[in-house]
Short mmCIF file of C-alpha atoms in Angstrom, two decimals:
data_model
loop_
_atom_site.label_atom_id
_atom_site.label_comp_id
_atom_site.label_asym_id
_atom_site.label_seq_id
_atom_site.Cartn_x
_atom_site.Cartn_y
_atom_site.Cartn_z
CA UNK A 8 89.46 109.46 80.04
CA UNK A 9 86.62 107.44 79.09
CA UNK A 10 87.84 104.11 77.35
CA UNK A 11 87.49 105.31 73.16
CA UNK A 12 86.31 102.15 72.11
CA UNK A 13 83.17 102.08 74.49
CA UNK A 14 82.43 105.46 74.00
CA UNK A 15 82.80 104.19 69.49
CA UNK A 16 80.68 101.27 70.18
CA UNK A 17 77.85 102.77 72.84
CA UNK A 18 77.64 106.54 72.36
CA UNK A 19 73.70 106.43 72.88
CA UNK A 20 74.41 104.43 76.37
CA UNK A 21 77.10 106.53 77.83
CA UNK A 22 75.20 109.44 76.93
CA UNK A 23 72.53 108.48 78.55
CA UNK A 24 75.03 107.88 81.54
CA UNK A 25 76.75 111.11 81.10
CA UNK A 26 73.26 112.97 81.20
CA UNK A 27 72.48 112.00 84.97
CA UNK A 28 75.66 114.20 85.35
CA UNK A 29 74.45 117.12 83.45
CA UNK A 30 77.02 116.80 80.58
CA UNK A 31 75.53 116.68 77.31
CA UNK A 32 77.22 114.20 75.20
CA UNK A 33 77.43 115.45 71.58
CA UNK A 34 76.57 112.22 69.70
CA UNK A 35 75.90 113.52 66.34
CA UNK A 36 79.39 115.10 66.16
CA UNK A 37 80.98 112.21 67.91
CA UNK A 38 79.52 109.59 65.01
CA UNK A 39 80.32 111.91 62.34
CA UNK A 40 83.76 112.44 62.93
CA UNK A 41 83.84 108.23 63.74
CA UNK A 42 82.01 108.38 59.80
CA UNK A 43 84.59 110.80 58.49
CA UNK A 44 87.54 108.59 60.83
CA UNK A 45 86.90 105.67 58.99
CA UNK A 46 86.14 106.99 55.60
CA UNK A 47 89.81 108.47 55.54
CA UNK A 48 91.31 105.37 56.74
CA UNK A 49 89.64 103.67 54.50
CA UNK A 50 90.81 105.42 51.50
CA UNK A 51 94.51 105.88 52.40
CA UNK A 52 94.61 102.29 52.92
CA UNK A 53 92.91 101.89 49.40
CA UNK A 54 95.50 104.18 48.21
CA UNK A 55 98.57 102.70 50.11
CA UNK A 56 98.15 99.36 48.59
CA UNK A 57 97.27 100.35 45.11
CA UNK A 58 100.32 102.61 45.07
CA UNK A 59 102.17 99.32 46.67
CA UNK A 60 101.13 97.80 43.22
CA UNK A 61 101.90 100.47 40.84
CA UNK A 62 105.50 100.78 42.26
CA UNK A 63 106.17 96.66 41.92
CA UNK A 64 104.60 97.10 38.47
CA UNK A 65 107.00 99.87 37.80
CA UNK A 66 110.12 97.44 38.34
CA UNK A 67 108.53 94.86 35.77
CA UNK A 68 107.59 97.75 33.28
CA UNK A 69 111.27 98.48 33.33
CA UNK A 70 112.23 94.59 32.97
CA UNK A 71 110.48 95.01 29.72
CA UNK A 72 111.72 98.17 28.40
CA UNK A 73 108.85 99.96 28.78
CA UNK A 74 108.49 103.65 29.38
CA UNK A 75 107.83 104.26 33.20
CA UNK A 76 107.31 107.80 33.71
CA UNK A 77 103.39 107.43 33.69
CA UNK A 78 103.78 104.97 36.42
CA UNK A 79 106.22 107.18 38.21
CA UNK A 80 103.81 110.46 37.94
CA UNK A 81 101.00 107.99 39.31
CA UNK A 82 102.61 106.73 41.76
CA UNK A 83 104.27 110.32 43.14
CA UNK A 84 100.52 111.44 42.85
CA UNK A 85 99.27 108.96 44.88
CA UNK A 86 101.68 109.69 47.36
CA UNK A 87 100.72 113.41 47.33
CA UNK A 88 97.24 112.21 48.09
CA UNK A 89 98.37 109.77 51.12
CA UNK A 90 100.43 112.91 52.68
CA UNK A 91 97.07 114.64 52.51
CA UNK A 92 95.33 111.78 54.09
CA UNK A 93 97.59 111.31 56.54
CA UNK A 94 97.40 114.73 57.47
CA UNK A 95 93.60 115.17 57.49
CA UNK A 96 93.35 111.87 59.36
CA UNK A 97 95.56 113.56 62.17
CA UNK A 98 92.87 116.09 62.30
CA UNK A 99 89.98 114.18 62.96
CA UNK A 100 91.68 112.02 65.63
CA UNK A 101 92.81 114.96 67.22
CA UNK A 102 89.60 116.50 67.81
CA UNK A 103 88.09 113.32 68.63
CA UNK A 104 91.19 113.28 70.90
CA UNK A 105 90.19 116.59 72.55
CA UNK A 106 86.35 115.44 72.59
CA UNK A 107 87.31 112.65 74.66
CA UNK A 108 89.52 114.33 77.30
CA UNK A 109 86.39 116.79 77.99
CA UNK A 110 84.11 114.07 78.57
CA UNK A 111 83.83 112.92 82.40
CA UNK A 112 83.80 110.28 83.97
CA UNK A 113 80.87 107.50 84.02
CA UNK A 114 78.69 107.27 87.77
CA UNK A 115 79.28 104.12 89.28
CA UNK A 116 76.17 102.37 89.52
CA UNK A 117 75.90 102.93 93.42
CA UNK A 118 76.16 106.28 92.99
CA UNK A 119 72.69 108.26 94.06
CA UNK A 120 71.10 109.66 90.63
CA UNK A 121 70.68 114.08 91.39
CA UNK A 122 71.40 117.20 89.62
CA UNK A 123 73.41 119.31 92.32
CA UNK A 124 74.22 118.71 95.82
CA UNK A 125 70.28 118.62 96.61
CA UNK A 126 70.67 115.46 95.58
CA UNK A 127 73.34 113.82 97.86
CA UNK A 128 72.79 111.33 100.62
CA UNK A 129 73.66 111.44 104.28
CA UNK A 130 75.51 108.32 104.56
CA UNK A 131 76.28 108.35 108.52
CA UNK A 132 76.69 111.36 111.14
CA UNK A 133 79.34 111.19 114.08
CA UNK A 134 79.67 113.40 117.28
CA UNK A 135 77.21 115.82 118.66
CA UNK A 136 77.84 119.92 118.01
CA UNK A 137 78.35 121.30 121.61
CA UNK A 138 76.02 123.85 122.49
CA UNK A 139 76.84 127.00 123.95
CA UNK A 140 75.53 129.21 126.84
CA UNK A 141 77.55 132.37 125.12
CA UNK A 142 77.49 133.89 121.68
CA UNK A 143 79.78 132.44 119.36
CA UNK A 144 82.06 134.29 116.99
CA UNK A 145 82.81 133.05 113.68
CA UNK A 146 87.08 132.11 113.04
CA UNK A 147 88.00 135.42 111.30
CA UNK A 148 86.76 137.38 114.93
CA UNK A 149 88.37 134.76 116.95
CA UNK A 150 91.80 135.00 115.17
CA UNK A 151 91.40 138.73 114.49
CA UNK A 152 90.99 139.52 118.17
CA UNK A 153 94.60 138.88 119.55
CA UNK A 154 95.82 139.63 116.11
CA UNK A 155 96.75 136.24 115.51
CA UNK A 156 94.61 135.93 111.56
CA UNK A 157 95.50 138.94 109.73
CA UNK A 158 94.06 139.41 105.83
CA UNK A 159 94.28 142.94 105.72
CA UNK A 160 98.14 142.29 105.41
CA UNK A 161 97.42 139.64 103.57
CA UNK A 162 95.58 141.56 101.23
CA UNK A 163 98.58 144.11 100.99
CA UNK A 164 100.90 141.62 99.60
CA UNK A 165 98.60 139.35 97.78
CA UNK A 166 95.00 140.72 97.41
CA UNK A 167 91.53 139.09 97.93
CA UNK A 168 91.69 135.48 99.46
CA UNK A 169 94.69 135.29 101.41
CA UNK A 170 95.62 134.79 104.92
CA UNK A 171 98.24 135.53 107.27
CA UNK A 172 98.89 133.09 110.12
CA UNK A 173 100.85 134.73 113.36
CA UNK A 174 101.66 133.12 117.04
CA UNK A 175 99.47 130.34 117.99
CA UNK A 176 97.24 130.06 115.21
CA UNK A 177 100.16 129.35 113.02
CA UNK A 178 101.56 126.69 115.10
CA UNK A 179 98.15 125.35 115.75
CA UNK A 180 97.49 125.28 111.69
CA UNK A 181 101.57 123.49 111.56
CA UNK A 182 100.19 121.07 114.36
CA UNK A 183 97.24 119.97 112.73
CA UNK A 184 99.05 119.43 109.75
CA UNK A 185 101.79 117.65 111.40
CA UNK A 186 99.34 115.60 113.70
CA UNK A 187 97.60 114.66 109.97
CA UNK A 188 100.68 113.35 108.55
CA UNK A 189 102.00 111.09 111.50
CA UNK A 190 98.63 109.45 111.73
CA UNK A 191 98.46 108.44 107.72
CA UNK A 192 101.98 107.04 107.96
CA UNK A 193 102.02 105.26 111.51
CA UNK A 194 97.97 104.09 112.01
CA UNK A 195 97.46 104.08 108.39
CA UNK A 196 99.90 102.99 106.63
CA UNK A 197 100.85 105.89 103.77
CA UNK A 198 104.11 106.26 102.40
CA UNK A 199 104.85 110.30 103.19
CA UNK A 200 106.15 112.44 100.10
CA UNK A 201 107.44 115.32 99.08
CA UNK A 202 106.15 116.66 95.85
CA UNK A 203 106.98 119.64 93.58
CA UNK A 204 104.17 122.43 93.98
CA UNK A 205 105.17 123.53 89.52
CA UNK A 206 104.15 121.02 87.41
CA UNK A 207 103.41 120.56 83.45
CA UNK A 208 100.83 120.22 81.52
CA UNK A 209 100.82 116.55 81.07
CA UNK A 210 100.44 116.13 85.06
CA UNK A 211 97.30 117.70 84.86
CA UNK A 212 95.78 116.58 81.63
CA UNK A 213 97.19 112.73 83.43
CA UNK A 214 94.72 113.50 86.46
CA UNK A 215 92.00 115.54 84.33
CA UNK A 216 92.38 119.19 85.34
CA UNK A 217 92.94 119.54 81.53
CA UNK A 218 92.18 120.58 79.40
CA UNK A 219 88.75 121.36 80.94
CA UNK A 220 89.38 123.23 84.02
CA UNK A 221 92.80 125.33 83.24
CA UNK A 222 90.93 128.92 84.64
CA UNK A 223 90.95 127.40 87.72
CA UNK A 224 94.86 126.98 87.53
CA UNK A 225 97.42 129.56 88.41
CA UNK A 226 99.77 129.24 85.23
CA UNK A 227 103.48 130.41 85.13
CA UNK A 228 104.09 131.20 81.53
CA UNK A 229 107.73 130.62 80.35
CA UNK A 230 109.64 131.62 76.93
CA UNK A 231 111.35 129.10 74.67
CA UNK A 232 110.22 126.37 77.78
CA UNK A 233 107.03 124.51 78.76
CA UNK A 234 104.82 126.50 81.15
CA UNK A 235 104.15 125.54 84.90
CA UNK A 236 101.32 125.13 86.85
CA UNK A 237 101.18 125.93 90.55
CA UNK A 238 99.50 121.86 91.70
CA UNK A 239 95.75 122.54 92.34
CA UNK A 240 96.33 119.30 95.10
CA UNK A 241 98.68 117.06 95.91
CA UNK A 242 97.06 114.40 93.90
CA UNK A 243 98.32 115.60 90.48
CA UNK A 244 102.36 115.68 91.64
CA UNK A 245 101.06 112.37 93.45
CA UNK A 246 99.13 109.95 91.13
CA UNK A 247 101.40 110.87 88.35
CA UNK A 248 104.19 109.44 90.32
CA UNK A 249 103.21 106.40 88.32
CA UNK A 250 102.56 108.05 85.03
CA UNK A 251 103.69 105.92 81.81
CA UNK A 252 104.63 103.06 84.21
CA UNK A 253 104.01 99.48 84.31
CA UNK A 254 104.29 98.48 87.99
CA UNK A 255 104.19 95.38 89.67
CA UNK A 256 101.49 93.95 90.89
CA UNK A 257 103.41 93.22 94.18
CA UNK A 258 104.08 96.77 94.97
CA UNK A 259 99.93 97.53 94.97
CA UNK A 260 98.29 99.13 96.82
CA UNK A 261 100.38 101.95 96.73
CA UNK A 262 99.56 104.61 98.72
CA UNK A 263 101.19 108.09 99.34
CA UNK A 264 100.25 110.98 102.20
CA UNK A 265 101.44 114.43 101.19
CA UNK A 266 101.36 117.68 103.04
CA UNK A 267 101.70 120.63 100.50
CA UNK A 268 100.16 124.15 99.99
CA UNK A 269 97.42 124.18 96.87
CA UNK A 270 97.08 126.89 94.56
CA UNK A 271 93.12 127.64 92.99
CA UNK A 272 91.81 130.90 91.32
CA UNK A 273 88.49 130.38 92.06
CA UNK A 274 87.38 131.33 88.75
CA UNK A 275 83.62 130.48 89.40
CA UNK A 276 83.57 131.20 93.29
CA UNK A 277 82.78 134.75 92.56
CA UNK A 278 80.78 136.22 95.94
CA UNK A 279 80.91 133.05 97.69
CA UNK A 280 82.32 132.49 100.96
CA UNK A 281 84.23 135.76 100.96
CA UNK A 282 84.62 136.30 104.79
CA UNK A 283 87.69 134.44 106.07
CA UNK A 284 89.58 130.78 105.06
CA UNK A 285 86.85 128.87 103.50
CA UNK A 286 87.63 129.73 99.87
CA UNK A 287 91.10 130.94 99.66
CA UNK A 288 93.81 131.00 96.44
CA UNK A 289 95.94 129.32 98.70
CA UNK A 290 95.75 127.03 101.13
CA UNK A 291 97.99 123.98 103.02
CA UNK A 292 95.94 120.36 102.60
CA UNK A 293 97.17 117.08 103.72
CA UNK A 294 96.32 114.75 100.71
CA UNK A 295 95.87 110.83 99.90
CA UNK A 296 96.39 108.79 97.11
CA UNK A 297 95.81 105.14 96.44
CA UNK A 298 96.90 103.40 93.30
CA UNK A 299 94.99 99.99 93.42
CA UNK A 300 94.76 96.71 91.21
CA UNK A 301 90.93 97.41 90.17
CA UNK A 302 88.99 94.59 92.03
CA UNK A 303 89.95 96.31 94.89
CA UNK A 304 89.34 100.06 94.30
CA UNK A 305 85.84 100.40 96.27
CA UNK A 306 86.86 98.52 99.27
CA UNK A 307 89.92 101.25 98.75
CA UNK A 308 87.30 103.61 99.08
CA UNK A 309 85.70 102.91 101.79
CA UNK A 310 89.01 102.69 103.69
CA UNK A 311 90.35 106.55 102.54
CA UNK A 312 87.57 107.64 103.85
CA UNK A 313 87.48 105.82 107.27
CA UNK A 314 91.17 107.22 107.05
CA UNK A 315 89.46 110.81 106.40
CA UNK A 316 86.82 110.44 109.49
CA UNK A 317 89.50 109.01 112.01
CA UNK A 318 91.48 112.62 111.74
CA UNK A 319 87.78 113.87 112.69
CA UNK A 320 87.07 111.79 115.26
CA UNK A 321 90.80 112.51 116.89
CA UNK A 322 89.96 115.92 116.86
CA UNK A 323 86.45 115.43 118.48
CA UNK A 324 84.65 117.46 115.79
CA UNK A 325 81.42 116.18 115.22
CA UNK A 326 81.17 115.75 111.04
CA UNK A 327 78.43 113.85 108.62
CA UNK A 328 79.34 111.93 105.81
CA UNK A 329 77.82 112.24 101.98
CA UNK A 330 77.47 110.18 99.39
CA UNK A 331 77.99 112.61 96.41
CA UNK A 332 75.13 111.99 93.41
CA UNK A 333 75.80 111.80 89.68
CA UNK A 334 75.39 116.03 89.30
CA UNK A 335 77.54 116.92 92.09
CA UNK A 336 81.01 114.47 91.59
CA UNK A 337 84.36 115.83 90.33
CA UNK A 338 85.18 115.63 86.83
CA UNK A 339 87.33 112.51 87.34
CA UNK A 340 85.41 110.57 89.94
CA UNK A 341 83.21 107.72 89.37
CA UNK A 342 82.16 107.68 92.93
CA UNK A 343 82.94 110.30 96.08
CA UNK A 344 82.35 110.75 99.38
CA UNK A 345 82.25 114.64 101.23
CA UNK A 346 83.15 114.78 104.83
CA UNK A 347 81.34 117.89 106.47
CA UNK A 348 82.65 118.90 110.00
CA UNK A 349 80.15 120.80 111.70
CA UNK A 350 81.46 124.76 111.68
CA UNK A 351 79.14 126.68 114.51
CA UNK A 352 78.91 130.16 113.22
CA UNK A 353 77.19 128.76 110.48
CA UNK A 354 74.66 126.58 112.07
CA UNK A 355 75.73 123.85 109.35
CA UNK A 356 78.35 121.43 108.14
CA UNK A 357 80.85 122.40 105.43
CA UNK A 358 82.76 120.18 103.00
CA UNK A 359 86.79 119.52 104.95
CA UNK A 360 87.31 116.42 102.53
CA UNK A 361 86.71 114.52 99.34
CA UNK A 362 87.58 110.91 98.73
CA UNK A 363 87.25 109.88 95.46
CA UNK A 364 87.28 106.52 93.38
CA UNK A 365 88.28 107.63 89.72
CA UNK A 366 88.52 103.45 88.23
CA UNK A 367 90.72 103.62 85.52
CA UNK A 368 89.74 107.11 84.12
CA UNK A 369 92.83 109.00 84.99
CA UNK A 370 94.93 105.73 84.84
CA UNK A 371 94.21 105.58 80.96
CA UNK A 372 95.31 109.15 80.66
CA UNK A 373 98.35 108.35 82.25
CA UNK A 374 98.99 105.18 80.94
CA UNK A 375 99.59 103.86 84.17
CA UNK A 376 99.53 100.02 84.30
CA UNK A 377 100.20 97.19 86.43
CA UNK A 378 101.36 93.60 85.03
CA UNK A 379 98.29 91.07 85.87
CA UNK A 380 99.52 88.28 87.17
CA UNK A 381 97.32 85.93 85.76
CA UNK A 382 97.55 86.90 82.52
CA UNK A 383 100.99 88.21 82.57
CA UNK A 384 99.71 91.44 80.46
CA UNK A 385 99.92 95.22 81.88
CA UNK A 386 96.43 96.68 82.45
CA UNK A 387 95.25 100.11 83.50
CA UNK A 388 95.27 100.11 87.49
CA UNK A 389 92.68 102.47 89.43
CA UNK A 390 93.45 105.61 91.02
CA UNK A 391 91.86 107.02 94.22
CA UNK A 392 92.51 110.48 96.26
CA UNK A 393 91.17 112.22 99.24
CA UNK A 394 91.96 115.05 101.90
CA UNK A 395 93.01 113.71 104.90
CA UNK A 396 91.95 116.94 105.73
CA UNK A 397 91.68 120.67 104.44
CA UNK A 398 94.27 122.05 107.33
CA UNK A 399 92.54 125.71 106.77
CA UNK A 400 89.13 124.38 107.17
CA UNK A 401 90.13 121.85 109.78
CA UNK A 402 91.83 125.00 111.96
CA UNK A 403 88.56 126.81 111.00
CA UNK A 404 86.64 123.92 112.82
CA UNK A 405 89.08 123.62 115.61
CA UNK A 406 89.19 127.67 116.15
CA UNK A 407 85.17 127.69 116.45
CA UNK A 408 84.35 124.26 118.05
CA UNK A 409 86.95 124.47 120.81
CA UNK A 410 86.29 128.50 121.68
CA UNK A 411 85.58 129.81 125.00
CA UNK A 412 83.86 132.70 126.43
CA UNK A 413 86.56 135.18 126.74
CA UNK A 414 87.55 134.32 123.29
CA UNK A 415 90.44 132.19 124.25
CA UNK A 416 90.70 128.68 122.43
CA UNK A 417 90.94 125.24 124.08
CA UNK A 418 93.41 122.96 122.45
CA UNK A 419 92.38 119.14 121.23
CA UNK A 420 93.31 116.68 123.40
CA UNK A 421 95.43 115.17 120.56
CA UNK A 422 96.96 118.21 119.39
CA UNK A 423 98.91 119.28 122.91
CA UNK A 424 102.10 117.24 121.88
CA UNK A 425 102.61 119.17 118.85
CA UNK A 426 101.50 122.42 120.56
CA UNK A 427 104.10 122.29 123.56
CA UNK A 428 101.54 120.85 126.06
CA UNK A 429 99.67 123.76 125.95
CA UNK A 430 96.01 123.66 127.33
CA UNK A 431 94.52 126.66 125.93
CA UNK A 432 95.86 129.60 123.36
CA UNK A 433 94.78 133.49 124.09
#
């Protein structure tokens, strides 16, 4: 969430800001309900402190012998009308409230001005696509040959967008995830976790999938308790670890490494990527998260996403790296860079990870703080998150890279501890 007083004070600017993001800051109704904000306040504090006076006069009136039930009908009126103020006052600031937790966040200044991903930049490239002298089939034949990738199964229990692992591909898709893990925590030093996959409502507004995005959610409606949410990513269950805290500024950076499964409806992925596991409801993801004093949240950057490219580069899959522009970040990110690993069915590079500096936008919906040292006051800390990688796309990219005439798959170099030393699967 944007900080309220900046948004008071500069409107006109951060729309302005907001606009190279294609989000249409409503001004006019922002100002008016500041105008009608301060009007109310205003009066109830008018109110409060003449109805302060009335009630000391009353005890003087009454030192005098004086009949007080005037006073005491003016004074129960004016405490009618404060109730009333109170409560409309509520009103306003909640919808300002809600205006404000639908409003993304700001670019960072570095960030390339576009409207949609036309408008990204190729930061860097690594690795060369291998070129075949045979025709290459696309994951879903690979897998669907030895009956290892099955979604007509998965379709029976589950419908559209689901996949069932068997024999090798399973393990391989368990290796790559385990491979993942135990190079965060050893090379990179991330503390591993394991999160709930259900989590409230306040998780998600904390990290900004609400109230904006909750048809992309898969929501678990309970009577008499609060409903749960199936986690989107790891990074809700994981940057709200420090939700409501004040931490120590001795303890930063933190930074956690989770492998979990992640839940999406796909609410606006209608037609797209319908063959195979690019775009499923669920999938497994191996997920970072930084929590950083704020001086040091773009050099944080910079480093999750080295942490990103060295699972890449393990793997020998060649990938490119984006710089996201203003019309094609997350909701929550002031700046992002896209990893895209090089998939050769498709002649192109698709998206396997997103690392994302969000400054103190979800860190002010959290109220998660650190105490400044200096100062000796708590102040909002910065958040970051990124897939270290996609496991389904990342065995999609394995599967096609590493594929062999006959069909059979070679196994990465790095992988063959995890996979029983195993050269080759099929």
């Amino acid at each position: 969430m944007l900080d309220a007083k900046l948004v008071r004070t500069q409107p006109r600017e951060i729309a302005e800001r907001l606009a190279t993001r294609g989000f249409e800051l409503d001004v006019a109704r922002l100002e008016s309900l500041e105008n009608q904000r301060k009007s109310v306040q205003t009066r109830t504090e008018q109110l409060q402190a003449e109805r302060n006076a009335r009630s000391k006069s009353i005890g003087q009136a009454k030192q005098r012998g004086e009949d007080i039930s005037p006073l005491l009908a003016d004074v129960d009126r004016m405490g009618t009308e404060l109730e009333e103020g109170k409560r409309e006052l509520e009103s306003i600031q909640a919808e300002l409230d809600n205006l404000l937790l639908n409003i993304p966040n700001l670019p960072h200044e570095s960030v390339p001005v576009g409207a949609d991903e036309e408008g990204n930049v190729e930061v860097r490239r690594w690795g060369t696509p291998r070129r075949f002298d045979f025709e290459v089939k696309d994951h879903v034949a690979l897998g669907e040959q030895h009956g290892w990738l099955d979604f007509e199964t998965a379709a029976k229990l589950s419908g559209a967008r689901f996949a069932l692992l068997r024999g090798p591909i399973a393990r391989l898709h368990r290796a790559l995830a385990q491979f993942m893990i135990n190079l965060h925590v050893t090379d990179h030093g991330y503390e591993e976790a394991y999160t709930p996959y259900l989590v409230q409502a306040p998780a998600l507004l904390g990290t900004g999938q609400l109230p904006k995005f909750e048809e992309d959610l898969f929501k678990i409606s309970r009577e008499n308790e609060a409903d749960f949410y199936l986690i989107p990513t790891a990074e809700v269950s994981l940057t709200n670890i420090v939700a409501g805290e004040i931490v120590d500024a001795k303890q930063l950076p933190i930074k956690f490494v989770a492998h979990t499964p992640c839940f999406r409806s796909e609410a606006g992925a209608s037609g797209r990527d319908t063959r195979g596991m690019i775009r499923q409801h669920q999938f497994d993801k191996v997920e970072m998260v930084q929590i950083v004093e704020p001086s040091k949240s773009f050099e944080a950057l910079e480093a999750m996403t080295g942490n990103a490219e060295r699972v890449l580069q393990l793997l020998e899959l060649p990938y490119r790296v984006l710089a996201l522009c203003t019309g094609d970040m997350g909701f929550s990110a002031t700046k992002t860079y896209d990893l895209e690993v090089w998939v050769p069915s498709q002649d192109k590079f698709r998206e396997i990870s997103s690392c994302s500096n969000c400054g103190d936008f979800q860190a002010r919906r959290m109220q998660a703080r650190y105490r400044n040292p200096e100062t000796g006051k708590p102040e909002l800390v910065h958040t970051l998150n990124g897939s270290g990688l996609a496991v389904g796309r990342t065995l999609v990219a394995v599967l096609e890279n590493y594929q062999q005439a006959d069909g059979s798959i070679r196994v990465p170099e790095v992988l063959k501890p995890y996979m029983g030393g195993l050269d080759v699967i099929g």
